[in-house]
Amino acid sequence: MADKIFRVNMTDLSTSIEDVPADWAGHGGRGLTSNIVAAEVPPTCHPLGPKNKLVFAPGLLSGTTASNSGRISAGAKSPLTGTIKESNSGGTSAQRLAKIGCKALIIEGQPQDDSWYSISLKPGEVTISKEEELIGKGNFAVVEAAEKRFNGKVGVLSIGQAGEMQMTGANISVKDPDSHVRSLGRGGLGAVMGSKKIKFIALDAEGGKVDIADVEAFKAANKVFTKALVDHPVSQALGTYGSNVLVNIINEAGGLPTKNFSSGQFEGHEQISGETMHDLIVERGGKPKHGCHAGCVIQCSQIYNDLKGKYKTSGMEYESIWAMGADCTVDNLDQIAEMDSIMDDIGIDSIETAVAFGVAMEAGVLDFGDSGEMIRIMTEEIAKGTALGRVIGNGAGSVGRTYGVTRVPVVKNQAIPAYDPRSIKGIGITYATSTQGADHTMGYTIATEILGVGGTADPLSKEGMVELSRGLQIATAAIDSTGMCLFIAFAALDDGACLPALIDMLNARFGISLTAEDVTNLGMSILKTEHAFNKAAGFTNLDDRLPEFFETEPVPPHNAVWDFTGEEIDTFWNF
Amino acid sequence: MKVQVKLFAFFREGRFIKDDKELPDGITAGQVVDDLNIKREEVGVLMLNSRHCKFETVLQEGDIYAIFPVIGGG
């Protein structure tokens, strides 16, 4: 069936299913959410007001048999950063949306009263319903209830208490194949969903399917693509240790931000490492290998059991483990898993919130390493919306402003993730120039600077870093449009067969004839569209800067500082 | 001379996590890899005192030398 735009207006509770405008036809995932936000959201609007729109879009290849194509994009003006935002997640929703025939779901307006709602989609139909039972509940209860009301296969996008209370650290949870949750984590999009008074969105794809223009060509290309992914050694390590394999190598390189970014190495790194996590998982009968969506051949997720062998959490990422671990100096994986589960249920970004805790520890609100108090604050303050809970739930910048802390690791008010930009300089360019605030996934220079994938670059030197970040940010914007997991990039950077096979799949899916140059141009155009939105929202080149402390506080062990000039950073946009 | 050698991920299997080794003067990073029966093509990253190094790099007394397979994440 032809893909359509599904539109829901929460002001008058009307819905429509529209043809896809020609301008949007070639877009999917991030390219589509960013183009829709740029076209329909006034850049200066309040992110939590009626003029903002929340857009969901599956990638161009989502819902097909293409390996690793199950990523969903959510877009809006971010209440955390004030910039345009695309947040990206696995789970089952991208595949369900694509099979429903929904190219994008646009949610606009705002209810006039205090009622809460849910939305449900199925092929050719979108419905708004009043919701009472689940208000005030966490994501786990929402997923359970949605499966009872619809069916076990239903896709679910939901918010927890943090989203209901419109905290700017709130995320949107995405049900995974085992009825646990993944997260559209960054940028506070859960608060936007909360501002629209939508508790959850159910996606029932029964009877739907994705059309492929040239089935044989698609199958042939997918075979080549899948082989490139499976054969790459990074894929194999990800399946064994998860993304958390990075703790030890980033620590060794002196770039593991520790104790609220005051050091680049953490004494307890071994206890929270991917190697230790793998052994604990195996010992307790969990699963070191697990996919966040059907069709993933990398399987970087995992099922982590507690001491008694009972399920505790899944999909613990390096970023979350680093943030709760090294940044807050917690060296106990069980405590980290407990917090990971709580944050999934409350529906709050584990990067933003854990970095906020690091700043709160710096301020003396709680002691570094006090995971017991972190857990208490999450369950008794954030989930209940006390004053302290809201200060932390609104992110690292909020905590810094409230308590007068100057070492606040944020760019455009979004917490800096797990690589210190003083000792790994290329990633600092990505943090500074990303259209979305600090976000490593926008241009993952770590691959080249630290891991030696796609070439090498000295992480302590500025040379070539602007170009490295630019090239990766352009490529990433394109990959984020396909529905592909970003972890295909390791194979794409090293294996010459990978990217052409991906382009062949796009061509076979839609009956078109894209070239590699078209894909690069797509990436550039997405970045420029996002950048133009931000400029119209009031951002200038002076917002493309790292916090001052990176320039003045040398970070051990290399005692490096951030030494890019503003003029050097600004050359990023010369394309 | 004394050098601390550290192994990561599956390189640890049947070997060690960390070992203070007595090594001959002039030994290279690559020779240590060979002596550990690690295939050079499986090596992703070598770091000497927290800086990337090459198979040809000559080790010195007191060095901390880390050997990683090809890994990634993010």
XYZ file of C-alpha atoms in Angstrom:
649
model
C 0.000 0.000 0.000
C 1.105 3.584 -0.595
C 2.712 5.275 2.374
C 0.692 8.083 3.944
C 1.145 10.872 6.444
C -0.992 10.260 9.549
C -1.898 13.503 11.314
C -3.397 13.954 14.775
C -4.558 17.331 16.052
C -4.806 17.359 19.839
C -6.473 20.798 19.992
C -9.702 19.702 18.291
C -9.057 15.950 18.553
C -9.296 15.478 14.785
C -7.285 13.073 12.654
C -6.462 12.742 8.968
C -4.563 10.443 6.637
C -2.909 12.413 3.859
C -0.942 11.778 0.687
C 2.789 12.328 1.013
C 3.803 15.722 -0.457
C 6.376 15.405 -3.270
C 8.996 17.265 -1.189
C 8.922 14.565 1.469
C 8.675 11.509 -0.768
C 12.431 10.788 -0.829
C 12.817 11.205 2.901
C 12.532 8.813 5.832
C 13.640 8.686 9.466
C 15.625 11.738 10.522
C 15.510 13.389 7.099
C 11.731 13.276 7.221
C 11.232 14.334 10.847
C 13.643 17.250 10.415
C 12.044 18.376 7.152
C 8.554 18.212 8.660
C 9.598 20.114 11.797
C 11.397 22.701 9.658
C 8.342 23.125 7.413
C 5.627 23.168 10.049
C 7.029 24.280 13.439
C 7.725 27.989 14.054
C 11.391 27.992 15.201
C 10.708 30.476 18.000
C 7.709 28.620 19.456
C 7.677 27.295 23.006
C 8.624 23.612 22.758
C 5.899 22.641 25.230
C 3.199 24.824 23.675
C 0.567 24.054 21.010
C 2.712 25.208 18.078
C 5.374 22.530 18.508
C 4.787 19.228 16.724
C 5.961 15.751 17.594
C 6.807 13.674 14.549
C 7.572 9.952 14.343
C 9.004 8.391 11.204
C 10.303 4.921 10.391
C 13.423 4.799 8.224
C 13.263 4.315 4.463
C 14.057 0.602 4.815
C 12.169 -0.084 8.061
C 9.585 -2.836 7.855
C 11.545 -4.647 5.138
C 13.781 -7.679 5.652
C 16.916 -5.480 5.418
C 19.204 -6.337 8.321
C 19.367 -3.788 11.130
C 16.728 -1.517 9.578
C 14.401 -1.216 12.580
C 15.279 2.238 13.860
C 12.644 4.887 14.454
C 13.166 8.657 14.463
C 11.245 11.127 16.583
C 11.517 14.846 15.909
C 10.322 18.143 17.390
C 11.723 21.377 18.732
C 13.537 20.194 21.846
C 12.502 21.594 25.239
C 15.982 20.718 26.540
C 18.079 22.433 23.870
C 15.662 24.780 22.075
C 17.082 23.373 18.824
C 15.575 21.021 16.311
C 15.791 17.457 17.590
C 15.892 13.991 16.148
C 16.016 11.175 18.627
C 16.556 7.640 17.411
C 15.749 4.215 18.842
C 15.375 0.531 18.129
C 12.397 -1.484 19.342
C 9.479 -2.671 17.233
C 7.770 0.642 16.422
C 9.616 1.500 13.192
C 8.650 -1.830 11.651
C 5.041 -1.510 12.841
C 4.678 2.045 11.495
C 6.121 1.032 8.116
C 3.801 -1.965 7.851
C 0.823 0.203 8.800
C 1.741 2.343 5.790
C 2.600 5.336 7.949
C 5.515 7.301 6.501
C 5.214 9.795 9.341
C 2.915 10.413 12.276
C 2.544 14.136 13.017
C 1.053 15.127 16.367
C 0.123 18.790 16.653
C -1.846 21.167 18.877
C -2.626 20.717 22.558
C -5.779 19.736 24.476
C -7.653 22.622 26.076
C -8.343 20.779 29.329
C -6.489 18.388 31.637
C -7.649 15.159 29.981
C -5.129 12.534 28.911
C -5.308 10.494 25.724
C -3.835 7.567 23.844
C -3.540 7.190 20.095
C -3.809 3.995 18.122
C -2.863 3.325 14.518
C -3.655 0.466 12.207
C -3.584 0.277 8.417
C -5.821 3.068 7.120
C -6.975 4.157 10.571
C -5.907 6.456 13.395
C -7.913 6.870 16.589
C -7.687 9.133 19.640
C -9.026 7.715 22.936
C -9.310 9.177 26.427
C -6.904 7.617 28.918
C -7.350 7.486 32.685
C -6.191 4.126 34.018
C -2.511 4.518 33.125
C -1.939 8.132 34.126
C 0.783 8.368 36.771
C 2.107 4.906 35.860
C 5.547 3.915 34.599
C 6.361 2.549 31.147
C 6.385 -1.110 32.201
C 2.729 -0.914 33.292
C 1.821 0.901 30.082
C 3.375 -1.768 27.856
C 1.638 -4.523 29.816
C -1.742 -2.803 29.595
C -1.382 -1.968 25.902
C -0.627 -5.609 25.096
C -3.762 -6.677 26.987
C -5.956 -4.103 25.267
C -4.612 -4.779 21.767
C -2.423 -7.851 21.308
C 1.039 -9.110 22.223
C 2.524 -7.925 18.942
C 1.354 -4.327 19.229
C 4.058 -1.668 18.981
C 4.062 0.821 21.862
C 5.501 4.323 22.199
C 4.931 5.636 25.709
C 5.951 8.096 28.388
C 6.460 7.522 32.095
C 5.975 9.938 34.964
C 8.852 12.180 33.810
C 7.152 12.801 30.474
C 3.800 13.448 32.113
C 5.462 16.100 34.280
C 7.186 17.550 31.197
C 10.696 17.244 32.604
C 13.219 18.151 29.931
C 15.148 14.938 30.568
C 12.069 12.837 29.756
C 12.339 10.306 26.958
C 9.862 8.285 24.916
C 9.975 4.545 25.467
C 9.720 2.091 22.607
C 8.613 -1.483 23.208
C 11.179 -4.083 22.121
C 10.483 -7.640 20.847
C 10.496 -9.004 24.428
C 8.081 -6.379 25.763
C 10.867 -4.502 27.516
C 11.679 -0.938 26.486
C 14.251 0.934 24.445
C 14.378 4.727 24.452
C 14.084 7.687 22.148
C 16.407 9.083 24.733
C 17.794 12.471 24.049
C 16.442 15.981 24.032
C 13.361 15.707 26.234
C 10.902 14.532 23.589
C 8.956 12.735 26.330
C 8.085 16.190 27.671
C 6.729 17.184 24.246
C 4.559 14.044 24.203
C 3.443 14.914 27.745
C 2.605 18.469 26.666
C 0.292 16.983 24.036
C -1.309 14.868 26.831
C -0.572 11.589 25.096
C 0.343 8.736 27.419
C 0.969 6.151 24.735
C 0.661 5.321 21.068
C -0.315 1.781 20.046
C 0.760 0.488 16.634
C -1.204 -2.479 15.335
C 0.257 -3.586 12.000
C -2.020 -6.621 11.544
C -2.759 -7.002 7.832
C -0.171 -4.438 6.766
C 2.914 -4.960 4.653
C 5.729 -3.042 2.988
C 5.895 -3.112 -0.806
C 9.224 -3.741 -2.524
C 9.595 -2.539 -6.127
C 12.198 -5.153 -7.106
C 12.096 -8.100 -4.733
C 14.962 -10.086 -6.282
C 17.361 -7.128 -6.414
C 16.423 -6.315 -2.824
C 17.171 -9.840 -1.616
C 20.505 -9.929 -3.446
C 21.611 -6.575 -2.004
C 20.503 -7.537 1.498
C 22.628 -10.673 1.298
C 25.770 -8.660 0.497
C 24.898 -6.065 3.136
C 24.256 -8.663 5.837
C 27.519 -10.461 5.096
C 29.459 -7.192 5.451
C 27.847 -6.613 8.862
C 28.264 -10.151 10.155
C 31.880 -10.469 9.003
C 33.137 -7.244 10.561
C 35.033 -7.898 13.807
C 33.428 -4.897 15.520
C 30.011 -6.513 15.009
C 31.300 -9.689 16.622
C 32.705 -7.845 19.658
C 29.443 -5.898 20.023
C 27.512 -9.159 20.147
C 29.748 -10.480 22.904
C 30.404 -7.487 25.162
C 27.800 -4.949 24.025
C 28.717 -1.309 23.453
C 30.056 -1.414 27.012
C 33.237 -2.975 25.568
C 34.290 0.680 25.327
C 34.737 1.357 29.057
C 38.221 -0.123 29.210
C 39.577 1.298 25.965
C 38.258 4.819 26.552
C 39.638 4.645 30.099
C 43.001 3.467 28.773
C 43.039 6.378 26.323
C 42.431 8.791 29.216
C 39.114 9.963 27.782
C 36.616 8.373 30.210
C 35.000 11.364 31.939
C 35.156 10.638 35.654
C 33.763 12.339 38.755
C 31.820 14.970 36.840
C 34.488 15.422 34.184
C 37.349 16.075 36.589
C 39.496 13.151 35.396
C 39.852 11.007 32.277
C 40.328 7.688 34.056
C 38.181 5.805 36.577
C 39.736 3.559 39.201
C 36.681 1.271 39.103
C 36.678 0.854 35.315
C 37.252 -2.899 35.392
C 34.213 -3.503 37.641
C 31.853 -1.738 35.210
C 33.522 -2.912 31.981
C 32.000 -4.906 29.127
C 34.271 -7.821 30.004
C 32.989 -7.959 33.600
C 29.397 -7.470 32.455
C 29.706 -10.353 29.975
C 30.993 -12.719 32.669
C 28.268 -11.705 35.152
C 25.550 -12.180 32.536
C 26.783 -15.649 31.595
C 27.230 -16.660 35.268
C 23.632 -15.662 36.070
C 21.979 -17.269 33.052
C 21.246 -14.027 31.194
C 21.909 -13.387 27.521
C 25.031 -11.507 26.440
C 23.591 -11.310 22.885
C 20.198 -9.784 22.235
C 18.613 -7.716 19.453
C 16.590 -4.564 20.075
C 14.599 -5.280 16.923
C 13.822 -8.254 14.688
C 16.376 -8.535 11.892
C 19.354 -7.216 13.850
C 22.434 -9.301 13.063
C 24.782 -7.438 15.453
C 22.870 -8.039 18.711
C 24.667 -5.538 20.961
C 21.858 -5.604 23.523
C 21.756 -8.066 26.400
C 19.538 -9.527 29.124
C 21.062 -8.720 32.508
C 19.889 -10.768 35.478
C 20.273 -9.935 39.155
C 22.213 -11.940 41.758
C 19.358 -14.427 42.043
C 19.245 -14.990 38.290
C 16.037 -12.985 37.858
C 15.577 -10.526 34.970
C 16.720 -7.020 35.894
C 17.231 -4.995 32.714
C 18.216 -5.151 29.063
C 19.900 -2.925 26.526
C 22.371 -1.376 28.963
C 24.567 0.835 26.835
C 28.104 2.026 27.346
C 26.832 5.593 27.621
C 24.414 4.800 30.441
C 26.918 2.633 32.293
C 29.622 5.283 31.949
C 27.319 8.059 33.134
C 26.046 6.246 36.232
C 29.420 4.564 36.699
C 32.528 6.656 36.061
C 30.850 10.061 35.991
C 29.134 9.432 39.350
C 31.981 7.106 40.529
C 29.683 4.118 41.072
C 31.681 0.922 40.519
C 28.892 -1.645 40.943
C 27.099 -3.030 37.875
C 24.139 -4.340 39.876
C 23.431 -0.869 41.222
C 23.812 0.522 37.705
C 21.400 -2.111 36.342
C 18.887 -1.223 39.055
C 19.080 2.461 38.102
C 18.882 1.608 34.403
C 15.632 -0.241 35.045
C 14.186 2.571 37.181
C 15.015 5.182 34.543
C 13.410 2.999 31.830
C 10.244 2.819 33.916
C 10.101 6.521 34.852
C 10.963 7.343 31.245
C 13.977 9.582 31.656
C 17.186 9.803 29.616
C 19.927 7.794 31.290
C 22.678 10.033 29.863
C 21.108 13.376 30.758
C 19.935 12.247 34.182
C 23.109 10.489 35.256
C 25.231 13.460 34.147
C 22.801 15.663 36.112
C 23.514 13.474 39.150
C 27.247 14.022 38.598
C 26.699 17.787 38.712
C 24.475 17.380 41.805
C 27.297 15.434 43.473
C 29.694 18.249 42.619
C 27.207 20.630 44.275
C 27.110 18.484 47.421
C 23.459 17.446 47.046
C 24.661 13.857 47.501
C 28.057 12.193 47.720
C 29.965 10.879 44.728
C 29.465 7.138 44.483
C 26.290 7.097 46.598
C 24.167 4.904 44.335
C 21.716 4.213 47.167
C 20.845 7.897 47.345
C 20.669 8.087 43.531
C 18.088 5.289 43.582
C 16.137 7.017 46.367
C 16.097 10.317 44.472
C 14.952 8.582 41.267
C 12.053 6.748 42.899
C 11.039 9.215 45.609
C 11.868 12.579 44.061
C 11.965 12.362 40.241
C 9.109 9.875 39.831
C 6.994 11.877 42.270
C 7.906 15.295 40.916
C 9.263 16.908 44.095
C 11.258 20.124 43.723
C 14.609 18.281 43.844
C 13.255 15.620 41.485
C 12.318 18.257 38.944
C 15.669 20.042 39.247
C 17.487 16.800 38.426
C 14.857 15.581 35.979
C 15.327 18.740 33.948
C 18.929 17.746 33.261
C 22.534 18.650 33.953
C 22.171 22.318 32.987
C 19.226 22.691 35.338
C 21.211 21.284 38.269
C 24.184 23.529 37.469
C 22.068 26.673 37.341
C 20.163 25.774 40.505
C 23.238 25.076 42.623
C 25.777 27.500 41.122
C 28.111 24.884 39.676
C 30.507 25.984 36.922
C 31.717 22.543 35.830
C 28.560 21.674 33.918
C 29.238 19.442 30.904
C 26.559 20.524 28.422
C 26.404 21.981 24.917
C 23.195 23.817 24.054
C 22.037 22.608 27.484
C 22.299 18.909 26.555
C 24.633 16.717 28.622
C 27.942 15.728 27.059
C 28.249 11.956 26.767
C 31.027 9.487 27.461
C 34.152 10.893 25.808
C 36.153 13.798 27.218
C 36.653 16.340 24.410
C 39.966 17.523 25.899
C 41.662 14.167 25.407
C 39.604 13.064 22.371
C 39.352 16.273 20.420
C 37.437 15.296 17.304
C 34.362 14.354 19.309
C 34.464 17.868 20.822
C 33.872 19.269 17.328
C 30.830 17.020 17.029
C 29.535 18.138 20.450
C 30.054 21.805 19.550
C 28.615 21.813 16.046
C 25.894 19.158 16.190
C 22.502 20.618 15.337
C 21.104 18.850 18.409
C 23.326 19.808 21.338
C 26.078 17.521 22.647
C 25.532 14.114 21.050
C 28.250 11.600 20.184
C 26.043 9.725 17.712
C 25.822 12.730 15.388
C 29.403 12.274 14.180
C 31.173 9.396 15.876
C 34.811 10.423 15.461
C 35.766 7.925 18.201
C 35.781 5.225 15.497
C 38.796 6.836 13.868
C 40.416 8.648 16.817
C 40.421 5.728 19.247
C 39.272 2.517 17.566
C 41.220 2.731 14.312
C 38.114 2.085 12.213
C 37.892 4.067 8.970
C 41.515 5.228 9.294
C 43.365 6.733 12.240
C 43.723 10.188 13.800
C 45.652 11.293 16.901
C 42.947 12.059 19.489
C 45.154 14.668 21.216
C 45.802 16.638 18.035
C 43.447 19.124 16.425
C 44.652 18.267 12.935
C 41.948 17.123 10.535
C 39.306 16.886 13.261
C 36.865 19.425 11.806
C 36.915 17.569 8.477
C 36.566 14.194 10.222
C 33.537 15.338 12.208
C 31.960 17.009 9.160
C 32.279 13.902 6.989
C 30.818 11.691 9.686
C 27.984 14.088 10.522
C 26.960 14.188 6.850
C 27.095 10.385 6.537
C 25.235 9.919 9.826
C 22.359 12.196 8.786
C 21.924 9.980 5.713
C 22.178 6.696 7.653
C 19.658 8.009 10.210
C 17.209 8.432 7.330
C 17.373 4.809 6.211
C 16.207 3.229 9.479
C 19.600 1.597 9.787
C 21.284 1.227 13.139
C 24.324 3.479 13.382
C 26.454 0.433 14.185
C 26.401 -0.473 10.496
C 28.887 2.397 10.156
C 31.817 0.292 11.393
C 31.344 -2.133 8.496
C 30.543 0.718 6.110
C 33.797 2.506 6.991
C 35.947 -0.586 6.419
C 34.150 -2.823 3.898
C 33.748 -1.409 0.379
C 30.755 -3.670 -0.336
C 28.600 -2.429 2.548
C 27.456 1.046 1.468
C 26.801 0.192 -2.214
C 24.633 -2.712 -1.018
C 22.688 -0.336 1.224
C 22.084 2.012 -1.722
C 21.045 -0.970 -3.878
C 18.454 -1.860 -1.236
C 17.044 1.695 -1.247
C 16.807 1.572 -5.028
C 15.160 -1.858 -5.026
C 12.679 -0.843 -2.317
C 11.443 2.258 -4.146
C 12.323 1.559 -7.790
C 14.678 4.520 -7.958
C 18.329 4.991 -8.921
C 20.175 6.795 -6.142
C 23.977 7.088 -6.344
C 26.511 7.439 -3.522
C 26.698 11.143 -4.336
C 22.918 11.476 -3.905
C 23.237 9.937 -0.440
C 25.997 12.376 0.543
C 23.905 15.248 -0.784
C 20.965 13.997 1.274
C 23.117 14.078 4.424
C 24.329 17.606 3.661
C 20.835 18.842 2.952
C 19.505 17.425 6.230
C 22.267 19.125 8.237
C 21.621 22.435 6.455
C 17.863 22.192 7.050
C 18.446 21.537 10.764
C 21.042 24.306 11.019
C 18.691 26.798 9.343
C 15.961 25.930 11.860
C 18.342 26.564 14.744
C 19.475 29.898 13.311
C 15.848 30.962 12.907
C 15.285 29.910 16.539
C 18.005 32.375 17.600
C 21.149 30.250 17.718
C 24.419 31.671 16.378
C 27.956 30.370 15.857
C 28.675 31.446 19.459
C 26.401 28.634 20.638
C 28.714 26.155 18.874
C 31.150 26.241 21.794
C 32.097 23.948 24.659
C 31.745 25.032 28.299
C 34.570 27.251 29.526
C 35.990 24.751 32.026
C 37.231 22.551 29.195
C 39.595 25.393 28.202
C 40.832 26.154 31.695
C 40.930 22.825 33.562
C 43.525 20.318 32.254
C 42.210 16.753 32.459
C 44.464 13.942 33.686
C 46.213 11.755 32.628
C 47.242 13.763 29.545
C 46.545 17.111 31.219
C 44.954 18.199 27.984
C 42.690 21.217 27.514
C 40.191 22.116 24.787
C 42.185 24.417 22.522
C 40.122 24.937 19.366
C 39.468 28.607 18.588
C 35.961 29.738 17.714
C 37.111 30.514 14.164
C 38.416 26.963 13.770
C 35.137 25.469 14.986
C 33.111 27.694 12.679
C 34.841 26.267 9.582
C 32.726 23.158 10.202
C 29.858 24.777 8.295
C 31.961 25.480 5.170
C 30.144 23.117 2.845
C 63.232 -4.462 31.995
C 59.787 -4.399 33.629
C 56.716 -3.655 31.484
C 53.090 -3.992 32.501
C 51.078 -5.712 29.762
C 47.269 -5.448 29.752
C 44.877 -7.478 27.602
C 41.238 -6.785 26.772
C 38.070 -8.489 25.525
C 38.659 -11.994 24.111
C 42.455 -11.588 24.175
C 42.101 -12.349 27.897
C 40.775 -15.858 27.278
C 43.415 -18.372 28.367
C 45.880 -15.555 29.004
C 45.640 -12.804 31.623
C 44.083 -9.421 32.353
C 47.233 -7.706 33.550
C 50.792 -9.021 33.905
C 54.016 -7.348 35.082
C 56.474 -8.872 32.640
C 60.253 -8.991 32.600
C 61.089 -8.296 28.943
C 64.370 -8.014 27.045
C 65.631 -4.527 26.207
C 64.716 -3.365 22.712
C 61.628 -5.551 22.360
C 58.906 -4.100 20.128
C 55.167 -3.920 20.715
C 54.667 -6.381 17.851
C 57.055 -8.946 19.329
C 55.076 -8.969 22.577
C 51.907 -9.614 20.555
C 53.650 -12.494 18.740
C 54.984 -13.984 21.984
C 51.426 -14.035 23.355
C 50.292 -16.023 20.295
C 47.915 -13.240 19.312
C 47.475 -12.911 15.550
C 48.514 -9.443 14.413
C 45.488 -9.182 12.109
C 43.197 -9.585 15.123
C 44.779 -6.594 16.867
C 42.705 -3.429 16.659
C 44.501 -0.978 18.917
C 47.818 -0.843 20.776
C 48.394 1.765 23.452
C 51.606 2.581 25.240
C 51.135 4.722 28.330
C 47.650 5.709 27.137
C 48.838 6.795 23.667
C 48.302 4.808 20.478
C 51.423 3.002 19.248
C 52.470 0.677 16.423
C 53.840 -2.868 16.161
C 57.291 -1.317 15.508
C 57.285 0.842 18.655
C 60.155 -0.120 21.006
C 59.089 -0.611 24.624
C 60.909 1.058 27.536
C 61.382 0.219 31.220
C 58.248 1.015 33.237
C 55.902 1.218 30.231
C 52.236 0.289 30.494
C 51.287 -1.518 27.300
C 47.653 -2.294 26.362
C 46.563 -4.650 23.561
C 42.993 -4.552 22.217
C 41.253 -6.585 19.518
C 39.149 -4.779 16.904
C 36.243 -3.399 18.946
C 33.650 -0.663 18.695
C 30.545 0.687 20.327
C 29.070 4.070 21.125
